[in-house]
Amino acid sequence: MKLLSLFAGVVVAGSVGAAELEGLVCDTAVTSEATGFFRLEQDAKGVWRFVTPGGHGFFLAANNGPARMTGDACPALGYSPYKRTLERKYGKDVARWAAEASGRLKSWGFNAISTWDPPEAGLTGGGLASVRVVQLGKTFAQETPNNDSNLLDNVTFKGRFPNVFRDDFADHCRRMAARFCAKERDNPWIVGWYTDNEITWRGAVKQDANGMSGDAHLGTGMYDAVSQLPPEHSGRRALDAFLAEKGLKVGDEGVTVKVKQDFLSLVAERYYRIATSAIRAAAPHHLVLGCRFAGFRSTPDIAWEEGGKWNDAMSVNSYPPADLTNGYVKAGFTDDHRPISAKLREVYRKCGRPILLTEWSYPARDTKCPCKVGAGQRVPTQKERAAASALFARTLISEPEVVGYSYFRWADQPAPGRWKMTGGEDCNYGLVNEEDEPYELLTEAFKKVHGEMYDLRRRIGTEHPAVRPASTVPYPRFKTYSKVRGGLWWKPRHEAKLAEIAAGGGAYDLVLLGDSITYNWRYEKAKGKNHPDYEKLLADRDAIIKSDDQSRVDAWRLAVGRAIDALMKK
């Protein structure tokens, strides 16, 4: 007998197969080999997916937390506001709290939780799978100045990256995996393990005020950081030996970008090989899901490329802005206005492994949370928050290389800020507030999206109206600013051209798209008249020129700026 889910088109696996997990919401339209544990596969269309222990399709829709009946510590208050709420509500009845938290997540369509700590009994299972963070590298690279276990000195270059050249790094990884993974090796509800969270792959490349990381993608920052360590540091000694093999030393002109990149490749190979081997030895039935990169901009291309050789999937934390006006999620805030799908496919081509978005959120400013510290686009109200979350969730679900996501997070952060390690984050990230009350617009939005989840997955490859199709169209960077032309000139001109098209009824024999050269055919500013070639070839044609700046901006006008709709009226 099959039990119908609350969500259309989805079946709750109960007696679907002997090896299936009872209560797990999965895509029973997909049947594959049942191994008794989660695995990954790619179908004939190139779409990646998890396969459940019972052999059905699965898209990971996880929530970051909860794991324990607790909450974020607040140094300013001296206690955790959310923990106090739970103590008033549940007393010491952890089992009741776990059952109710699990039930709420499932009612909103989530099918997994992502945690650092082992979750309380009753929180996972019964419909909720689990993914865990082990933090093999971060725990080794203690955040203290000039610590030999850290490849970053934490004075000049803030952050942690394990010194993979120390012999005891492998021992540390094996001990950590034995402690956290080995005892769970036969647990079929665990999808897999993240080796770390946000270790500092960028090295010496510093973040700017917007949290961006300059040219981190080039992969030279690790060399630049390690080269400035004291000569006695074992990481520096390893770099010196690496250079000596090439007949070089630190400071030589022969240390090219390629040499620096080769050093990062060496670091990455050692990190991934040691970390993944430790987890696979301790929990051979589970997947290894990458190290949760700290965003796309902070991660060198080499880290993606090398990671794809060792991990079953790659994972990244990213908080991209949602453009609710034009109906798509952008790849970045400042200089990358392509759809996020273009960025996802770009990194997929580098690693060749399916991708998980392991942190994302859209905090709103209409709660008591100040939202001053923490990642993510701020939106005005819960209405926009729900809309942005639904848009990004649908976008990810509709991407063939994406196999899941983890929404950040379960509960809001304390208004005065949480523990100091995060800089005092104070954001409205939660599905619930500090009083344990759900944000209903948000949770209803997730319930609706998750109800459509497997229908959306099956429709990959066809255009879906709720998600702007992924494109290689080079969206403009919106930095076209000119004092001579009186500021941000391109947008008023675009609107003026739309008005001209509307006035003419869209009835043009010829449309010219190009840059400023094309524009100047029609009007030479210095002479106050059309270019001679225009007069000779085009004066007798009913023509309009939709140009004046850069080709990528013309692409934006057609793809997003409504120009094509106006021009097609004829």
Coordinates of C-alpha atoms in Angstrom, one line a residue:
M1 CA 0.0 0.0 0.0
K2 CA 1.3 3.5 -0.9
L3 CA 0.5 6.4 1.4
L4 CA -0.2 9.7 -0.3
S5 CA 1.8 12.7 0.8
L6 CA 0.4 16.1 1.6
F7 CA 2.2 17.2 -1.5
A8 CA 0.8 16.7 -5.0
G9 CA 2.6 14.1 -7.1
V10 CA 4.8 12.8 -4.3
V11 CA 4.4 9.5 -2.4
V12 CA 5.7 8.9 1.1
A13 CA 7.7 5.7 0.9
G14 CA 6.4 3.3 3.5
S15 CA 6.0 -0.1 2.0
V16 CA 7.3 0.9 -1.4
G17 CA 10.3 -1.4 -1.0
A18 CA 11.9 -3.5 1.7
A19 CA 15.0 -1.3 1.9
E20 CA 13.2 2.1 1.8
L21 CA 13.2 4.5 4.7
E22 CA 9.7 4.8 6.2
G23 CA 8.2 8.2 5.9
L24 CA 10.8 9.7 3.5
V25 CA 9.3 11.9 0.8
C26 CA 10.9 10.8 -2.4
D27 CA 10.2 10.6 -6.1
T28 CA 8.8 7.1 -6.6
A29 CA 8.5 7.7 -10.3
V30 CA 12.3 7.1 -10.3
T31 CA 13.3 3.5 -9.7
S32 CA 17.0 2.6 -9.5
E33 CA 19.2 0.1 -7.7
A34 CA 18.4 -0.1 -4.0
T35 CA 21.7 -0.3 -2.0
G36 CA 20.4 0.4 1.5
F37 CA 22.2 3.8 1.6
F38 CA 22.0 7.1 -0.2
R39 CA 24.1 7.4 -3.4
L40 CA 24.3 9.7 -6.4
E41 CA 23.6 9.0 -10.1
Q42 CA 23.2 11.0 -13.4
D43 CA 20.3 10.1 -15.7
A44 CA 20.3 9.9 -19.5
K45 CA 19.4 13.7 -19.7
G46 CA 22.4 14.6 -17.6
V47 CA 20.3 15.4 -14.5
W48 CA 22.0 14.5 -11.3
R49 CA 20.0 13.1 -8.3
F50 CA 20.4 11.4 -5.0
V51 CA 19.0 7.8 -4.9
T52 CA 17.4 6.7 -1.6
P53 CA 18.3 3.5 0.2
G54 CA 15.2 2.1 -1.4
G55 CA 16.1 3.1 -5.0
H56 CA 14.0 6.2 -5.6
G57 CA 14.9 9.7 -6.7
F58 CA 15.6 12.3 -4.0
F59 CA 16.3 16.0 -3.9
L60 CA 17.8 17.2 -0.7
A61 CA 15.7 20.0 0.8
A62 CA 17.4 20.5 4.2
N63 CA 17.3 23.0 7.0
N64 CA 20.5 24.1 8.8
G65 CA 19.6 23.0 12.3
P66 CA 18.1 22.3 14.7
A67 CA 20.3 19.6 16.4
R68 CA 19.8 20.2 20.1
M69 CA 17.2 21.9 22.3
T70 CA 19.3 25.0 22.6
G71 CA 20.0 28.2 20.8
D72 CA 22.7 30.8 20.0
A73 CA 24.5 32.2 22.9
C74 CA 24.2 36.0 23.2
P75 CA 27.3 37.6 24.9
A76 CA 25.4 40.9 25.4
L77 CA 22.6 39.2 27.3
G78 CA 24.7 36.4 28.9
Y79 CA 22.2 33.7 27.8
S80 CA 20.5 32.3 24.8
P81 CA 17.0 33.9 24.2
Y82 CA 15.8 31.0 22.1
K83 CA 17.0 28.4 24.6
R84 CA 15.0 30.2 27.3
T85 CA 11.9 30.1 25.1
L86 CA 12.3 26.3 24.6
E87 CA 12.8 25.7 28.3
R88 CA 9.6 27.6 29.1
K89 CA 7.7 25.7 26.4
Y90 CA 9.1 22.2 26.9
G91 CA 10.9 22.1 30.2
K92 CA 13.3 19.2 30.1
D93 CA 11.2 17.2 27.7
V94 CA 13.7 16.9 24.8
A95 CA 11.8 14.1 23.2
R96 CA 8.6 16.2 22.8
W97 CA 10.7 19.1 21.4
A98 CA 12.4 16.8 18.9
A99 CA 9.1 15.3 17.8
E100 CA 7.5 18.7 17.3
A101 CA 10.5 20.3 15.5
S102 CA 10.7 17.3 13.2
G103 CA 7.0 17.4 12.5
R104 CA 7.0 21.1 11.7
L105 CA 9.9 20.7 9.2
K106 CA 8.2 17.8 7.5
S107 CA 4.9 19.8 7.3
W108 CA 6.8 22.5 5.5
G109 CA 8.2 20.0 3.0
F110 CA 11.8 19.7 4.3
N111 CA 13.2 16.2 4.1
A112 CA 16.5 16.6 5.9
I113 CA 18.5 18.6 8.4
S114 CA 22.1 19.7 8.2
T115 CA 23.9 19.9 11.5
W116 CA 27.3 20.2 13.2
D117 CA 26.3 18.2 16.3
P118 CA 24.7 14.8 16.3
P119 CA 20.9 15.5 16.4
E120 CA 18.8 14.5 19.3
A121 CA 17.0 11.2 19.1
G122 CA 13.7 11.5 17.3
L123 CA 14.8 14.5 15.3
T124 CA 16.0 12.6 12.3
G125 CA 14.5 9.4 11.0
G126 CA 10.8 9.0 10.4
G127 CA 11.0 11.2 7.3
L128 CA 14.0 13.4 7.9
A129 CA 17.4 12.4 6.5
S130 CA 20.6 13.9 7.9
V131 CA 23.8 15.5 6.5
R132 CA 26.6 16.4 8.9
V133 CA 29.6 18.7 9.1
V134 CA 32.8 17.2 10.6
Q135 CA 35.2 20.2 10.4
L136 CA 38.4 18.1 9.9
G137 CA 40.5 21.0 8.8
K138 CA 39.2 23.8 10.9
T139 CA 39.6 22.0 14.1
F140 CA 43.2 21.2 13.2
A141 CA 44.1 24.8 12.2
Q142 CA 43.3 26.5 15.5
E143 CA 42.8 30.2 15.1
T144 CA 45.8 31.5 16.9
P145 CA 48.7 33.7 15.6
N146 CA 51.6 31.8 13.9
N147 CA 50.2 28.4 14.9
D148 CA 52.1 25.8 13.0
S149 CA 49.0 23.8 12.3
N150 CA 47.5 26.7 10.4
L151 CA 48.7 27.7 6.9
L152 CA 47.5 31.3 7.6
D153 CA 49.2 33.3 10.3
N154 CA 45.8 34.8 11.4
V155 CA 47.4 38.2 11.9
T156 CA 48.1 39.4 8.4
F157 CA 45.7 36.9 6.8
K158 CA 42.7 36.2 8.9
G159 CA 41.2 32.7 8.7
R160 CA 42.0 29.0 9.0
F161 CA 43.4 26.5 6.6
P162 CA 44.9 23.3 7.9
N163 CA 48.7 22.7 7.5
V164 CA 48.3 19.7 5.2
F165 CA 52.1 19.2 5.2
R166 CA 52.2 18.1 8.8
D167 CA 52.2 14.3 9.4
D168 CA 49.7 14.6 12.2
F169 CA 47.0 16.2 10.0
A170 CA 46.2 12.7 8.7
D171 CA 46.1 11.4 12.2
H172 CA 43.8 14.2 13.3
C173 CA 41.4 13.5 10.4
R174 CA 41.3 9.8 11.2
R175 CA 40.6 10.5 14.9
M176 CA 37.8 13.0 14.1
A177 CA 36.2 10.6 11.6
A178 CA 36.4 7.7 14.1
R179 CA 34.8 9.9 16.7
F180 CA 31.9 11.3 14.6
C181 CA 31.5 9.1 11.6
A182 CA 32.4 5.5 12.5
K183 CA 29.6 5.1 15.0
E184 CA 27.1 6.1 12.4
R185 CA 28.5 4.0 9.5
D186 CA 25.4 1.8 9.3
N187 CA 22.9 4.6 9.7
P188 CA 20.8 4.6 6.4
W189 CA 19.3 8.0 7.3
I190 CA 22.7 9.8 6.9
V191 CA 23.1 11.1 3.3
G192 CA 26.8 12.0 3.8
W193 CA 29.4 14.2 5.4
Y194 CA 30.9 17.6 4.8
T195 CA 34.6 17.6 5.5
D196 CA 34.6 21.2 6.7
N197 CA 32.8 24.6 6.7
E198 CA 34.3 27.7 5.1
I199 CA 38.0 27.0 5.5
T200 CA 39.9 29.9 4.0
W201 CA 40.9 28.8 0.4
R202 CA 41.5 32.4 -0.7
G203 CA 44.7 32.6 1.4
A204 CA 46.2 36.1 1.3
V205 CA 43.4 37.6 -0.9
K206 CA 41.5 39.9 1.5
Q207 CA 37.8 40.6 1.5
D208 CA 36.5 44.0 0.8
A209 CA 33.7 45.9 2.6
N210 CA 31.1 43.8 0.7
G211 CA 32.6 40.5 1.7
M212 CA 34.0 39.9 -1.8
S213 CA 37.4 38.4 -2.3
G214 CA 39.0 40.1 -5.2
D215 CA 40.9 37.8 -7.5
A216 CA 40.6 34.7 -5.2
H217 CA 39.6 32.6 -8.2
L218 CA 43.1 32.9 -9.7
G219 CA 44.4 30.7 -6.9
T220 CA 47.6 32.7 -6.0
G221 CA 46.5 33.7 -2.5
M222 CA 47.6 30.6 -0.8
Y223 CA 51.2 30.9 -2.0
D224 CA 51.2 34.6 -1.1
A225 CA 50.1 33.8 2.5
V226 CA 52.4 30.8 3.1
S227 CA 55.4 32.7 1.6
Q228 CA 55.1 35.2 4.4
L229 CA 55.1 32.7 7.2
P230 CA 58.3 32.5 9.4
P231 CA 61.0 30.3 7.9
E232 CA 60.7 27.8 10.7
H233 CA 57.0 27.2 10.1
S234 CA 56.5 23.7 8.6
G235 CA 54.2 25.1 5.9
R236 CA 56.8 27.6 4.8
R237 CA 59.5 24.8 4.8
A238 CA 57.2 22.8 2.5
L239 CA 56.8 25.7 0.2
D240 CA 60.6 26.2 0.1
A241 CA 61.1 22.6 -0.8
F242 CA 58.4 22.9 -3.5
L243 CA 60.2 25.9 -5.1
A244 CA 63.6 24.3 -4.8
E245 CA 62.5 21.4 -7.0
K246 CA 61.9 24.1 -9.7
G247 CA 65.2 25.8 -9.0
L248 CA 63.4 28.7 -7.4
K249 CA 63.0 30.4 -4.0
V250 CA 60.6 32.9 -2.5
G251 CA 61.0 36.3 -4.1
D252 CA 62.4 35.1 -7.4
E253 CA 61.0 36.7 -10.6
G254 CA 60.6 33.2 -11.9
V255 CA 57.7 32.6 -9.4
T256 CA 54.9 33.1 -11.9
V257 CA 51.2 32.9 -11.5
K258 CA 51.4 29.3 -12.8
V259 CA 53.9 28.4 -10.1
K260 CA 51.7 29.8 -7.4
Q261 CA 48.7 27.9 -8.8
D262 CA 50.7 24.7 -8.8
F263 CA 51.4 25.2 -5.1
L264 CA 47.7 25.5 -4.4
S265 CA 47.0 22.4 -6.5
L266 CA 49.5 20.6 -4.2
V267 CA 47.8 21.9 -1.1
A268 CA 44.3 21.0 -2.4
E269 CA 45.3 17.5 -3.5
R270 CA 46.7 16.8 0.0
Y271 CA 43.7 18.3 1.8
Y272 CA 41.1 16.4 -0.2
R273 CA 42.9 13.1 -0.3
I274 CA 43.5 13.0 3.4
A275 CA 40.1 14.3 4.5
T276 CA 38.0 12.2 2.1
S277 CA 40.0 9.0 2.8
A278 CA 39.5 9.5 6.6
I279 CA 35.7 9.7 6.2
R280 CA 35.5 6.9 3.7
A281 CA 37.5 4.6 6.0
A282 CA 35.2 5.4 8.9
A283 CA 31.8 5.5 7.1
P284 CA 32.2 3.6 3.8
H285 CA 28.5 3.6 3.0
H286 CA 28.0 7.4 3.2
L287 CA 28.8 10.1 0.7
V288 CA 31.5 12.8 1.0
L289 CA 30.0 16.1 0.1
G290 CA 32.8 18.6 -0.1
C291 CA 33.9 21.3 2.3
R292 CA 31.1 24.0 2.1
F293 CA 33.1 26.7 0.3
A294 CA 32.6 30.3 1.6
G295 CA 30.9 31.6 -1.5
F296 CA 31.8 31.6 -5.2
R297 CA 34.0 34.7 -5.1
S298 CA 36.2 33.5 -2.3
T299 CA 36.9 30.1 -3.8
P300 CA 39.8 29.5 -6.3
D301 CA 39.0 27.6 -9.5
I302 CA 41.6 25.1 -8.5
A303 CA 39.7 24.2 -5.3
W304 CA 36.7 23.2 -7.4
E305 CA 38.8 21.3 -9.9
E306 CA 40.8 19.3 -7.4
G307 CA 37.7 18.8 -5.2
G308 CA 35.9 17.1 -8.1
K309 CA 38.5 14.4 -8.2
W310 CA 38.0 13.3 -4.6
N311 CA 34.4 14.2 -3.5
D312 CA 31.1 12.6 -4.4
A313 CA 29.5 16.1 -4.6
M314 CA 30.7 19.7 -4.1
S315 CA 29.1 22.1 -1.7
V316 CA 29.1 25.9 -1.4
N317 CA 27.5 28.5 0.9
S318 CA 26.2 31.4 -1.1
Y319 CA 23.7 34.2 -0.5
P320 CA 22.9 35.6 -4.0
P321 CA 20.6 38.5 -4.5
A322 CA 17.1 38.0 -5.9
D323 CA 15.8 40.4 -8.5
L324 CA 12.1 40.1 -7.8
T325 CA 11.2 42.7 -10.5
N326 CA 12.7 40.7 -13.3
G327 CA 12.2 37.3 -11.8
Y328 CA 15.6 35.8 -11.5
V329 CA 18.4 35.3 -8.9
K330 CA 21.7 37.0 -9.7
A331 CA 25.1 35.4 -9.5
G332 CA 26.5 38.2 -7.4
F333 CA 25.9 41.6 -5.8
T334 CA 28.4 44.0 -7.4
D335 CA 29.7 42.8 -10.7
D336 CA 28.1 39.6 -11.8
H337 CA 24.5 40.1 -12.8
R338 CA 24.2 36.9 -14.8
P339 CA 21.6 34.4 -13.5
I340 CA 22.9 32.2 -10.7
S341 CA 22.3 29.2 -12.9
A342 CA 25.1 30.5 -15.2
K343 CA 27.5 30.5 -12.2
L344 CA 26.4 27.1 -11.1
R345 CA 27.0 25.6 -14.5
E346 CA 30.4 27.4 -14.7
V347 CA 31.7 25.7 -11.5
Y348 CA 30.1 22.4 -12.5
R349 CA 32.2 22.4 -15.6
K350 CA 35.3 22.9 -13.4
C351 CA 34.5 20.1 -10.9
G352 CA 32.3 17.7 -12.9
R353 CA 30.5 16.7 -9.7
P354 CA 26.9 17.6 -8.6
I355 CA 26.5 20.6 -6.4
L356 CA 24.8 21.4 -3.1
L357 CA 23.9 25.0 -2.0
T358 CA 24.6 24.5 1.7
E359 CA 23.7 28.0 3.1
W360 CA 21.4 30.6 1.8
S361 CA 18.8 33.0 3.2
Y362 CA 17.0 36.4 2.7
P363 CA 16.7 38.2 6.0
A364 CA 13.9 40.8 6.3
R365 CA 14.0 44.1 8.1
D366 CA 10.5 44.0 9.6
T367 CA 11.5 42.0 12.8
K368 CA 13.3 43.0 15.9
C369 CA 16.5 41.5 14.4
P370 CA 18.7 44.5 13.3
C371 CA 20.2 42.5 10.4
K372 CA 23.4 44.5 10.5
V373 CA 25.9 41.6 10.7
G374 CA 25.6 38.6 8.5
A375 CA 25.5 37.5 4.9
G376 CA 22.7 37.9 2.5
Q377 CA 20.5 40.4 0.7
R378 CA 18.2 42.3 3.0
V379 CA 14.6 42.6 1.9
P380 CA 11.9 45.0 3.3
T381 CA 9.3 42.6 4.7
Q382 CA 8.4 38.9 5.1
K383 CA 6.4 39.1 1.9
E384 CA 9.6 39.8 -0.1
R385 CA 11.5 37.3 2.0
A386 CA 9.0 34.5 1.1
A387 CA 9.0 35.5 -2.6
A388 CA 12.8 35.6 -2.8
S389 CA 13.2 32.3 -1.0
A390 CA 10.6 30.6 -3.2
L391 CA 12.3 32.0 -6.3
F392 CA 15.8 30.8 -5.4
A393 CA 14.5 27.4 -4.2
R394 CA 12.7 26.8 -7.5
T395 CA 15.8 28.0 -9.4
L396 CA 18.0 25.4 -7.6
I397 CA 15.5 22.6 -7.9
S398 CA 15.3 23.3 -11.7
E399 CA 19.1 23.0 -12.2
P400 CA 20.3 19.7 -13.5
E401 CA 23.7 19.8 -11.7
V402 CA 22.2 20.7 -8.3
V403 CA 21.1 17.9 -6.1
G404 CA 20.0 19.8 -3.0
Y405 CA 20.2 22.7 -0.7
S406 CA 20.2 23.6 3.0
Y407 CA 18.2 26.7 4.0
F408 CA 19.9 28.8 6.7
R409 CA 18.4 28.4 9.3
W410 CA 16.0 27.1 11.9
A411 CA 15.7 30.0 14.4
D412 CA 16.5 33.8 14.2
Q413 CA 19.8 35.0 15.7
P414 CA 19.6 37.1 18.9
A415 CA 18.9 40.7 18.3
P416 CA 22.0 41.9 20.2
G417 CA 24.1 39.5 18.2
R418 CA 25.3 35.9 18.7
W419 CA 28.7 34.5 19.7
K420 CA 31.8 36.5 18.9
M421 CA 33.3 34.1 16.4
T422 CA 30.6 35.1 13.8
G423 CA 31.2 38.8 14.5
G424 CA 27.9 39.1 16.4
E425 CA 25.5 38.1 13.6
D426 CA 22.0 39.4 14.3
C427 CA 19.9 38.4 11.3
N428 CA 16.3 37.3 10.6
Y429 CA 17.4 34.0 9.1
G430 CA 15.1 31.7 10.9
L431 CA 12.0 29.7 9.9
V432 CA 10.9 30.6 13.4
N433 CA 11.5 33.6 15.6
E434 CA 13.0 33.7 19.2
E435 CA 9.6 32.9 20.6
D436 CA 9.5 29.7 18.5
E437 CA 6.8 31.1 16.3
P438 CA 7.0 30.3 12.5
Y439 CA 7.1 33.0 9.9
E440 CA 4.0 31.8 8.1
L441 CA 4.5 33.5 4.8
L442 CA 7.9 31.9 4.5
T443 CA 7.0 28.4 5.7
E444 CA 3.9 28.4 3.4
A445 CA 6.1 29.4 0.5
F446 CA 8.5 26.5 1.3
K447 CA 5.5 24.1 1.6
K448 CA 4.3 25.1 -1.8
V449 CA 7.7 24.8 -3.5
H450 CA 8.5 21.5 -1.9
G451 CA 5.1 20.2 -3.0
E452 CA 6.1 20.9 -6.6
M453 CA 9.7 19.8 -6.1
Y454 CA 9.7 16.5 -8.0
D455 CA 7.5 17.8 -10.8
L456 CA 10.0 20.6 -11.3
R457 CA 12.9 18.0 -11.4
R458 CA 11.1 16.0 -14.0
R459 CA 10.6 19.1 -16.2
I460 CA 14.3 20.0 -16.4
G461 CA 15.1 20.5 -20.0
T462 CA 11.9 22.3 -20.7
E463 CA 11.2 26.0 -20.0
H464 CA 9.5 26.6 -16.7
P465 CA 7.6 29.9 -16.3
A466 CA 8.6 30.3 -12.6
V467 CA 12.3 30.3 -13.3
R468 CA 14.2 32.4 -15.9
P469 CA 15.9 29.9 -18.2
A470 CA 19.6 29.6 -17.6
S471 CA 21.5 31.5 -20.2
T472 CA 25.0 32.5 -21.3
V473 CA 23.7 36.0 -21.9
P474 CA 26.4 38.3 -20.5
Y475 CA 24.3 40.5 -18.2
P476 CA 25.7 44.1 -17.7
R477 CA 27.7 45.0 -14.6
F478 CA 25.8 48.2 -14.2
K479 CA 28.9 50.3 -13.6
T480 CA 28.5 52.3 -16.8
Y481 CA 28.8 55.7 -15.2
S482 CA 30.0 58.9 -16.9
K483 CA 30.3 62.4 -15.4
V484 CA 30.4 63.8 -18.9
R485 CA 27.0 62.3 -19.7
G486 CA 25.6 63.3 -16.3
G487 CA 25.8 60.2 -14.3
L488 CA 24.1 56.8 -14.8
W489 CA 23.0 57.7 -18.4
W490 CA 22.2 54.3 -19.9
K491 CA 19.0 53.6 -18.1
P492 CA 17.2 56.8 -19.0
R493 CA 18.2 56.3 -22.6
H494 CA 16.9 52.7 -22.5
E495 CA 13.5 54.0 -21.2
A496 CA 13.5 56.8 -23.9
K497 CA 14.0 54.2 -26.6
L498 CA 11.2 52.0 -25.3
A499 CA 8.9 55.1 -25.4
E500 CA 10.1 55.8 -29.0
I501 CA 9.3 52.2 -30.0
A502 CA 5.9 52.5 -28.4
A503 CA 5.1 55.7 -30.2
G504 CA 6.0 54.1 -33.5
G505 CA 3.9 51.1 -32.8
G506 CA 6.9 48.8 -33.1
A507 CA 6.7 49.0 -36.9
Y508 CA 10.3 49.1 -38.0
D509 CA 11.8 47.6 -41.1
L510 CA 15.3 47.4 -39.5
V511 CA 16.6 47.3 -36.0
L512 CA 20.3 48.0 -35.4
L513 CA 21.9 46.6 -32.2
G514 CA 25.5 47.5 -31.4
D515 CA 27.7 49.7 -29.3
S516 CA 28.5 53.5 -29.5
I517 CA 29.9 53.1 -33.0
T518 CA 26.6 51.9 -34.2
Y519 CA 24.8 54.7 -32.4
N520 CA 27.1 57.4 -34.0
W521 CA 26.0 56.3 -37.4
R522 CA 22.7 58.0 -36.7
Y523 CA 24.0 61.1 -35.1
E524 CA 27.6 62.4 -35.1
K525 CA 27.8 64.6 -32.1
A526 CA 30.6 66.8 -33.5
K527 CA 28.8 67.5 -36.7
G528 CA 25.2 67.5 -35.6
K529 CA 24.1 65.2 -38.4
N530 CA 23.9 61.5 -39.5
H531 CA 27.0 59.7 -40.6
P532 CA 27.4 59.7 -44.4
D533 CA 27.2 55.9 -44.6
Y534 CA 23.9 56.0 -42.7
E535 CA 22.5 58.6 -45.2
K536 CA 23.7 56.5 -48.1
L537 CA 22.5 53.1 -47.0
L538 CA 19.8 53.5 -44.4
A539 CA 18.1 57.0 -44.7
D540 CA 15.3 55.6 -46.8
R541 CA 14.6 52.7 -44.3
D542 CA 12.4 52.9 -41.3
A543 CA 15.1 52.1 -38.9
I544 CA 15.7 52.4 -35.1
I545 CA 19.0 52.1 -33.3
K546 CA 18.9 50.4 -29.9
S547 CA 22.5 51.0 -29.0
D548 CA 25.0 53.5 -27.5
D549 CA 27.3 51.6 -25.0
Q550 CA 28.4 48.0 -24.7
S551 CA 27.3 44.8 -26.4
R552 CA 26.6 43.1 -23.0
V553 CA 24.2 45.9 -22.2
D554 CA 22.4 45.3 -25.5
A555 CA 22.1 41.6 -24.4
W556 CA 20.5 42.8 -21.2
R557 CA 18.1 45.0 -23.0
L558 CA 16.8 42.1 -25.1
A559 CA 16.8 39.5 -22.3
V560 CA 15.6 41.5 -19.3
G561 CA 14.8 45.1 -20.4
R562 CA 11.6 44.4 -22.4
A563 CA 13.1 45.7 -25.6
I564 CA 12.4 42.5 -27.5
D565 CA 8.7 42.5 -26.4
A566 CA 8.3 46.1 -27.7
L567 CA 10.1 45.3 -31.0
M568 CA 8.1 42.2 -31.7
K569 CA 4.7 44.0 -31.8
K570 CA 5.0 44.3 -35.5

